[in-house]
Amino acid sequence: MAAQEPPETYWDAHCHLSDPRLDSSREAVIRRARDCGITRFVQGGVGPEDWQRQLRLLERYPEQILPVFGLHPWWISENGEASSKNALRDLAGLLNRAVAIGELGLDFSPRFPIALRELQQHFFREQLEIAGHHQLPLVLHVVSAHTEALELLTKSPPLHGGLIHAFTGSLQTARKYLELGFTLSIGGRITHPGSKSEALRKMIQELPLDRMVIESDAPDQSSLGFQGRLNEPVSIIEIAGVVARLKSATTPTILRQSKLNLSNLFGARQIKAQS
Ligand SMILES: [Zn+2]
């Protein structure tokens, strides 16, 4: 009997499996992902409570979870300067177990008062410095603030790369991130109808496959197939399917390349994370 090829496995470039909304379904969510060949999950870190939840998740799923710890601009905006300062002190003690620092970045969407922008920028700069010190790649959250984020990143260019999670900017913006060594992470938005998603699909046609990864952002950012319910890592199959059509490739080719890009970015650090 011919030896059977081991089944191909894929990675989700960005999700939040530590999110309490998944408490009652997490096991099933991870099982459903595994049944589709998705075996590893790069996390997005939010703040101290989330870091503790990620550590517990890492204990339970040491092979599957790639932990990422960092202060999210939402957390900074909601918790203020003193708490963010304290959190940064705790963060330093965790980073020897992280594959990357994040989510760090800027969110200038109207939900946050303009007065908070300086606070976000301050802790973005602080975390960029910490990342350099710990030689870690970055997981960036940038919404309505690409100009400001690129300005800060150009001043202190990242030495270990990173990804821009759920990228939805223009081709011109994409090229600037690529020049700085970043990889763009593509999420569920491209599965939706509408002109914004159409612009994103057009942009993807111009992007090189070796600088692009596929993320679910579960339990958020539902793709078309998950609207109205919690998103799951299995949605990367649908997202990769759309990218595959745009690139005249197959879905497995897209997911294979995404995994390769992720393992180049984060893979070498995984052993460190588990030790
Ligand atoms: Zn996220």
mmCIF file of C-alpha atoms and ligand atoms in Angstrom:
data_model
loop_
_atom_site.group_PDB
_atom_site.id
_atom_site.type_symbol
_atom_site.label_atom_id
_atom_site.label_comp_id
_atom_site.label_asym_id
_atom_site.label_seq_id
_atom_site.Cartn_x
_atom_site.Cartn_y
_atom_site.Cartn_z
ATOM 1 C CA MET A 1 0.000 0.000 0.000
ATOM 2 C CA ALA A 2 1.387 3.432 -0.922
ATOM 3 C CA ALA A 3 2.290 5.615 2.030
ATOM 4 C CA GLN A 4 -0.337 8.293 2.555
ATOM 5 C CA GLU A 5 0.729 11.908 2.283
ATOM 6 C CA PRO A 6 0.194 13.672 5.617
ATOM 7 C CA PRO A 7 -2.718 16.107 5.249
ATOM 8 C CA GLU A 8 -1.722 19.693 4.538
ATOM 9 C CA THR A 9 -2.039 22.135 7.451
ATOM 10 C CA TYR A 10 -2.646 25.885 7.526
ATOM 11 C CA TRP A 11 -2.320 28.782 9.971
ATOM 12 C CA ASP A 12 -4.750 31.582 10.853
ATOM 13 C CA ALA A 13 -2.680 34.810 10.709
ATOM 14 C CA HIS A 14 -4.726 36.668 13.324
ATOM 15 C CA CYS A 15 -7.476 35.742 15.753
ATOM 16 C CA HIS A 16 -8.542 36.116 19.375
ATOM 17 C CA LEU A 17 -9.258 32.610 20.615
ATOM 18 C CA SER A 18 -8.862 33.884 24.189
ATOM 19 C CA ASP A 19 -11.949 36.089 23.768
ATOM 20 C CA PRO A 20 -14.489 35.285 26.535
ATOM 21 C CA ARG A 21 -17.279 35.213 23.926
ATOM 22 C CA LEU A 22 -15.774 31.902 22.815
ATOM 23 C CA ASP A 23 -15.820 30.365 26.309
ATOM 24 C CA SER A 24 -18.693 28.019 25.578
ATOM 25 C CA SER A 25 -17.672 27.136 22.024
ATOM 26 C CA ARG A 26 -13.844 27.333 21.974
ATOM 27 C CA GLU A 27 -13.219 23.574 21.900
ATOM 28 C CA ALA A 28 -15.663 23.086 19.036
ATOM 29 C CA VAL A 29 -14.288 26.127 17.171
ATOM 30 C CA ILE A 30 -10.739 24.732 17.359
ATOM 31 C CA ARG A 31 -11.962 21.259 16.367
ATOM 32 C CA ARG A 32 -13.856 22.607 13.353
ATOM 33 C CA ALA A 33 -10.699 24.489 12.315
ATOM 34 C CA ARG A 34 -8.579 21.352 12.691
ATOM 35 C CA ASP A 35 -11.068 19.381 10.592
ATOM 36 C CA CYS A 36 -10.334 21.876 7.773
ATOM 37 C CA GLY A 37 -6.563 21.556 8.287
ATOM 38 C CA ILE A 38 -6.126 24.809 10.260
ATOM 39 C CA THR A 39 -3.841 23.866 13.115
ATOM 40 C CA ARG A 40 -2.087 27.035 14.274
ATOM 41 C CA PHE A 41 -3.447 30.383 15.355
ATOM 42 C CA VAL A 42 -1.487 33.614 15.676
ATOM 43 C CA GLN A 43 -3.183 35.633 18.439
ATOM 44 C CA GLY A 44 -3.774 39.357 18.734
ATOM 45 C CA GLY A 45 -3.054 40.737 22.218
ATOM 46 C CA VAL A 46 -5.338 43.362 23.746
ATOM 47 C CA GLY A 47 -4.327 44.131 27.354
ATOM 48 C CA PRO A 48 -3.378 42.527 30.698
ATOM 49 C CA GLU A 49 -6.628 40.545 31.171
ATOM 50 C CA ASP A 50 -6.329 39.139 27.670
ATOM 51 C CA TRP A 51 -2.652 38.243 28.163
ATOM 52 C CA GLN A 52 -3.607 36.093 31.164
ATOM 53 C CA ARG A 53 -6.327 34.397 29.122
ATOM 54 C CA GLN A 54 -3.807 33.783 26.313
ATOM 55 C CA LEU A 55 -1.383 32.182 28.782
ATOM 56 C CA ARG A 56 -4.121 29.800 29.942
ATOM 57 C CA LEU A 57 -4.936 29.006 26.317
ATOM 58 C CA LEU A 58 -1.269 28.345 25.603
ATOM 59 C CA GLU A 59 -1.178 25.848 28.463
ATOM 60 C CA ARG A 60 -4.218 24.052 27.074
ATOM 61 C CA TYR A 61 -3.098 24.180 23.396
ATOM 62 C CA PRO A 62 0.717 24.495 23.427
ATOM 63 C CA GLU A 63 1.120 23.315 19.833
ATOM 64 C CA GLN A 64 -1.608 25.442 18.316
ATOM 65 C CA ILE A 65 -1.410 28.872 19.953
ATOM 66 C CA LEU A 66 1.176 31.446 18.872
ATOM 67 C CA PRO A 67 0.866 34.047 21.618
ATOM 68 C CA VAL A 68 1.123 37.767 20.907
ATOM 69 C CA PHE A 69 1.148 40.244 23.781
ATOM 70 C CA GLY A 70 0.728 43.977 23.456
ATOM 71 C CA LEU A 71 -1.432 46.973 24.272
ATOM 72 C CA HIS A 72 -4.236 47.530 21.779
ATOM 73 C CA PRO A 73 -5.042 51.189 20.976
ATOM 74 C CA TRP A 74 -8.634 50.524 22.120
ATOM 75 C CA TRP A 75 -7.404 49.298 25.505
ATOM 76 C CA ILE A 76 -5.166 52.355 25.856
ATOM 77 C CA SER A 77 -8.045 54.675 24.928
ATOM 78 C CA GLU A 78 -10.428 53.005 27.360
ATOM 79 C CA ASN A 79 -8.035 52.653 30.309
ATOM 80 C CA GLY A 80 -5.950 55.826 30.162
ATOM 81 C CA GLU A 81 -2.366 56.765 30.804
ATOM 82 C CA ALA A 82 -1.667 55.446 34.331
ATOM 83 C CA SER A 83 -3.105 51.970 33.646
ATOM 84 C CA SER A 84 -1.329 51.765 30.285
ATOM 85 C CA LYS A 85 1.959 52.660 31.952
ATOM 86 C CA ASN A 86 1.482 49.893 34.535
ATOM 87 C CA ALA A 87 0.481 47.426 31.850
ATOM 88 C CA LEU A 88 3.642 48.130 29.856
ATOM 89 C CA ARG A 89 5.716 47.160 32.891
ATOM 90 C CA ASP A 90 3.910 43.791 33.076
ATOM 91 C CA LEU A 91 4.250 43.320 29.326
ATOM 92 C CA ALA A 92 8.040 43.286 29.469
ATOM 93 C CA GLY A 93 7.926 40.205 31.705
ATOM 94 C CA LEU A 94 5.797 38.268 29.211
ATOM 95 C CA LEU A 95 7.565 38.948 25.963
ATOM 96 C CA ASN A 96 10.021 36.078 26.224
ATOM 97 C CA ARG A 97 6.977 33.859 25.565
ATOM 98 C CA ALA A 98 5.611 35.900 22.636
ATOM 99 C CA VAL A 99 6.089 35.328 18.911
ATOM 100 C CA ALA A 100 5.375 39.037 18.328
ATOM 101 C CA ILE A 101 4.318 42.220 20.090
ATOM 102 C CA GLY A 102 0.804 43.445 19.366
ATOM 103 C CA GLU A 103 -1.724 44.540 18.719
ATOM 104 C CA LEU A 104 -0.101 47.924 18.826
ATOM 105 C CA GLY A 105 -0.947 50.844 16.600
ATOM 106 C CA LEU A 106 -3.376 53.693 16.124
ATOM 107 C CA ASP A 107 -7.134 53.840 15.782
ATOM 108 C CA PHE A 108 -8.389 57.298 14.809
ATOM 109 C CA SER A 109 -11.913 56.189 13.930
ATOM 110 C CA PRO A 110 -14.651 58.556 15.210
ATOM 111 C CA ARG A 111 -15.525 56.256 18.144
ATOM 112 C CA PHE A 112 -12.524 57.725 20.028
ATOM 113 C CA PRO A 113 -12.217 61.439 20.912
ATOM 114 C CA ILE A 114 -9.459 63.304 19.035
ATOM 115 C CA ALA A 115 -7.947 64.168 22.427
ATOM 116 C CA LEU A 116 -6.908 60.529 22.860
ATOM 117 C CA ARG A 117 -4.762 60.445 19.719
ATOM 118 C CA GLU A 118 -1.655 61.724 21.447
ATOM 119 C CA LEU A 119 -2.030 59.064 24.145
ATOM 120 C CA GLN A 120 -2.286 56.326 21.497
ATOM 121 C CA GLN A 121 0.759 57.706 19.691
ATOM 122 C CA HIS A 122 2.764 57.813 22.905
ATOM 123 C CA PHE A 123 2.143 54.151 23.717
ATOM 124 C CA PHE A 124 2.657 53.158 20.087
ATOM 125 C CA ARG A 125 6.136 54.721 20.228
ATOM 126 C CA GLU A 126 6.831 53.077 23.586
ATOM 127 C CA GLN A 127 5.880 49.648 22.241
ATOM 128 C CA LEU A 128 7.959 50.131 19.084
ATOM 129 C CA GLU A 129 10.927 50.706 21.343
ATOM 130 C CA ILE A 130 10.152 47.609 23.423
ATOM 131 C CA ALA A 131 9.792 45.535 20.234
ATOM 132 C CA GLY A 132 13.233 46.650 19.087
ATOM 133 C CA HIS A 133 14.705 45.838 22.476
ATOM 134 C CA HIS A 134 13.182 42.336 22.471
ATOM 135 C CA GLN A 135 13.839 41.821 18.742
ATOM 136 C CA LEU A 136 10.194 40.990 18.082
ATOM 137 C CA PRO A 137 8.063 41.388 14.955
ATOM 138 C CA LEU A 138 4.971 43.597 15.190
ATOM 139 C CA VAL A 139 1.256 42.907 14.852
ATOM 140 C CA LEU A 140 -0.240 46.274 13.946
ATOM 141 C CA HIS A 141 -3.789 47.551 14.279
ATOM 142 C CA VAL A 142 -4.128 50.711 12.180
ATOM 143 C CA VAL A 143 -7.523 52.240 11.417
ATOM 144 C CA SER A 144 -8.000 55.689 9.843
ATOM 145 C CA ALA A 145 -4.427 56.560 10.825
ATOM 146 C CA HIS A 146 -2.097 55.137 8.155
ATOM 147 C CA THR A 147 -0.370 58.484 7.534
ATOM 148 C CA GLU A 148 0.443 58.912 11.229
ATOM 149 C CA ALA A 149 1.428 55.261 11.710
ATOM 150 C CA LEU A 150 3.710 55.294 8.663
ATOM 151 C CA GLU A 151 5.339 58.473 9.908
ATOM 152 C CA LEU A 152 6.214 56.852 13.255
ATOM 153 C CA LEU A 153 7.324 53.606 11.598
ATOM 154 C CA THR A 154 9.549 55.463 9.152
ATOM 155 C CA LYS A 155 11.252 57.193 12.087
ATOM 156 C CA SER A 156 11.952 53.861 13.802
ATOM 157 C CA PRO A 157 11.812 51.205 11.078
ATOM 158 C CA PRO A 158 11.047 47.731 12.429
ATOM 159 C CA LEU A 159 14.001 45.364 12.174
ATOM 160 C CA HIS A 160 12.011 42.150 12.488
ATOM 161 C CA GLY A 161 9.040 42.843 10.220
ATOM 162 C CA GLY A 162 5.470 42.287 11.167
ATOM 163 C CA LEU A 163 1.982 42.279 9.797
ATOM 164 C CA ILE A 164 -0.727 44.887 9.350
ATOM 165 C CA HIS A 165 -3.787 43.086 10.579
ATOM 166 C CA ALA A 166 -7.033 43.354 8.561
ATOM 167 C CA PHE A 167 -5.446 45.717 6.061
ATOM 168 C CA THR A 168 -7.979 47.749 4.083
ATOM 169 C CA GLY A 169 -5.915 50.730 2.899
ATOM 170 C CA SER A 170 -5.076 51.895 -0.606
ATOM 171 C CA LEU A 171 -2.484 50.377 -2.931
ATOM 172 C CA GLN A 172 -0.266 53.393 -2.333
ATOM 173 C CA THR A 173 -0.437 52.819 1.444
ATOM 174 C CA ALA A 174 0.149 49.093 0.956
ATOM 175 C CA ARG A 175 3.337 49.814 -0.999
ATOM 176 C CA LYS A 176 4.657 52.024 1.802
ATOM 177 C CA TYR A 177 4.176 49.214 4.345
ATOM 178 C CA LEU A 178 5.836 46.733 1.980
ATOM 179 C CA GLU A 179 8.814 49.066 1.614
ATOM 180 C CA LEU A 180 9.169 49.057 5.403
ATOM 181 C CA GLY A 181 9.259 45.255 5.342
ATOM 182 C CA PHE A 182 5.683 44.571 6.477
ATOM 183 C CA THR A 183 3.345 41.804 5.392
ATOM 184 C CA LEU A 184 -0.332 42.623 4.828
ATOM 185 C CA SER A 185 -2.936 40.489 6.536
ATOM 186 C CA ILE A 186 -6.165 40.097 4.596
ATOM 187 C CA GLY A 187 -9.447 39.414 6.389
ATOM 188 C CA GLY A 188 -13.165 38.892 5.837
ATOM 189 C CA ARG A 189 -13.811 42.304 4.332
ATOM 190 C CA ILE A 190 -12.845 41.058 0.864
ATOM 191 C CA THR A 191 -15.743 38.575 0.887
ATOM 192 C CA HIS A 192 -18.330 41.356 1.205
ATOM 193 C CA PRO A 193 -20.114 43.176 -1.613
ATOM 194 C CA GLY A 194 -19.764 46.950 -1.958
ATOM 195 C CA SER A 195 -17.379 49.475 -3.400
ATOM 196 C CA LYS A 196 -14.921 49.516 -0.467
ATOM 197 C CA SER A 197 -14.482 45.757 -0.644
ATOM 198 C CA GLU A 198 -14.219 45.982 -4.423
ATOM 199 C CA ALA A 199 -11.363 48.504 -4.087
ATOM 200 C CA LEU A 200 -9.657 46.122 -1.675
ATOM 201 C CA ARG A 201 -10.031 43.224 -4.127
ATOM 202 C CA LYS A 202 -8.510 45.349 -6.889
ATOM 203 C CA MET A 203 -5.590 46.236 -4.635
ATOM 204 C CA ILE A 204 -4.939 42.596 -3.795
ATOM 205 C CA GLN A 205 -4.451 41.833 -7.484
ATOM 206 C CA GLU A 206 -1.382 44.093 -7.350
ATOM 207 C CA LEU A 207 0.144 42.647 -4.171
ATOM 208 C CA PRO A 208 2.856 39.977 -4.207
ATOM 209 C CA LEU A 209 1.756 36.691 -2.647
ATOM 210 C CA ASP A 210 4.891 36.407 -0.545
ATOM 211 C CA ARG A 211 3.895 39.576 1.358
ATOM 212 C CA MET A 212 0.319 38.623 2.120
ATOM 213 C CA VAL A 213 -1.292 36.413 4.772
ATOM 214 C CA ILE A 214 -4.877 35.366 5.493
ATOM 215 C CA GLU A 215 -6.612 36.029 8.823
ATOM 216 C CA SER A 216 -10.012 35.404 10.365
ATOM 217 C CA ASP A 217 -9.831 37.906 13.290
ATOM 218 C CA ALA A 218 -12.275 35.495 14.975
ATOM 219 C CA PRO A 219 -14.555 36.063 16.792
ATOM 220 C CA ASP A 220 -14.775 39.478 15.026
ATOM 221 C CA GLN A 221 -14.768 40.704 11.390
ATOM 222 C CA SER A 222 -17.182 38.148 10.032
ATOM 223 C CA SER A 223 -16.777 37.063 6.467
ATOM 224 C CA LEU A 224 -19.911 36.770 4.354
ATOM 225 C CA GLY A 225 -20.508 33.191 5.520
ATOM 226 C CA PHE A 226 -20.434 34.165 9.225
ATOM 227 C CA GLN A 227 -22.599 37.278 9.280
ATOM 228 C CA GLY A 228 -24.759 37.577 12.386
ATOM 229 C CA ARG A 229 -22.730 35.081 14.418
ATOM 230 C CA LEU A 230 -19.292 34.794 15.957
ATOM 231 C CA ASN A 231 -16.574 34.449 13.371
ATOM 232 C CA GLU A 232 -14.314 31.372 13.379
ATOM 233 C CA PRO A 233 -10.861 30.541 12.004
ATOM 234 C CA VAL A 234 -12.458 28.268 9.364
ATOM 235 C CA SER A 235 -13.472 31.493 7.587
ATOM 236 C CA ILE A 236 -9.905 31.782 6.251
ATOM 237 C CA ILE A 237 -10.874 29.115 3.699
ATOM 238 C CA GLU A 238 -13.569 31.410 2.249
ATOM 239 C CA ILE A 239 -11.245 34.447 2.363
ATOM 240 C CA ALA A 240 -8.407 32.521 0.695
ATOM 241 C CA GLY A 241 -10.929 31.403 -1.937
ATOM 242 C CA VAL A 242 -11.609 35.028 -2.906
ATOM 243 C CA VAL A 243 -7.854 35.800 -2.997
ATOM 244 C CA ALA A 244 -7.316 32.667 -5.100
ATOM 245 C CA ARG A 245 -9.832 33.875 -7.725
ATOM 246 C CA LEU A 246 -8.163 37.300 -7.809
ATOM 247 C CA LYS A 247 -4.730 35.742 -8.237
ATOM 248 C CA SER A 248 -5.780 32.958 -10.647
ATOM 249 C CA ALA A 249 -4.483 30.449 -8.107
ATOM 250 C CA THR A 250 -6.084 27.720 -5.988
ATOM 251 C CA THR A 251 -7.265 28.101 -2.376
ATOM 252 C CA PRO A 252 -4.628 25.628 -1.066
ATOM 253 C CA THR A 253 -1.883 27.577 -2.880
ATOM 254 C CA ILE A 254 -2.948 30.794 -1.132
ATOM 255 C CA LEU A 255 -3.167 29.138 2.302
ATOM 256 C CA ARG A 256 0.146 27.326 1.788
ATOM 257 C CA GLN A 257 1.905 30.586 0.898
ATOM 258 C CA SER A 258 0.250 32.361 3.840
ATOM 259 C CA LYS A 259 1.522 29.674 6.213
ATOM 260 C CA LEU A 260 5.020 29.924 4.747
ATOM 261 C CA ASN A 261 4.998 33.716 5.160
ATOM 262 C CA LEU A 262 3.788 33.371 8.754
ATOM 263 C CA SER A 263 6.331 30.758 9.639
ATOM 264 C CA ASN A 264 9.078 32.980 8.183
ATOM 265 C CA LEU A 265 7.804 35.844 10.340
ATOM 266 C CA PHE A 266 6.971 34.058 13.582
ATOM 267 C CA GLY A 267 7.936 30.409 13.297
ATOM 268 C CA ALA A 268 11.473 30.557 14.658
ATOM 269 C CA ARG A 269 10.149 32.141 17.816
ATOM 270 C CA GLN A 270 7.637 29.452 18.568
ATOM 271 C CA ILE A 271 9.997 27.146 20.421
ATOM 272 C CA LYS A 272 11.002 30.046 22.605
ATOM 273 C CA ALA A 273 7.343 30.768 23.245
ATOM 274 C CA GLN A 274 6.713 27.239 24.436
ATOM 275 C CA SER A 275 9.770 26.881 26.641
HETATM 276 ZN ZN ZN B 1 -7.404 41.607 16.378
#
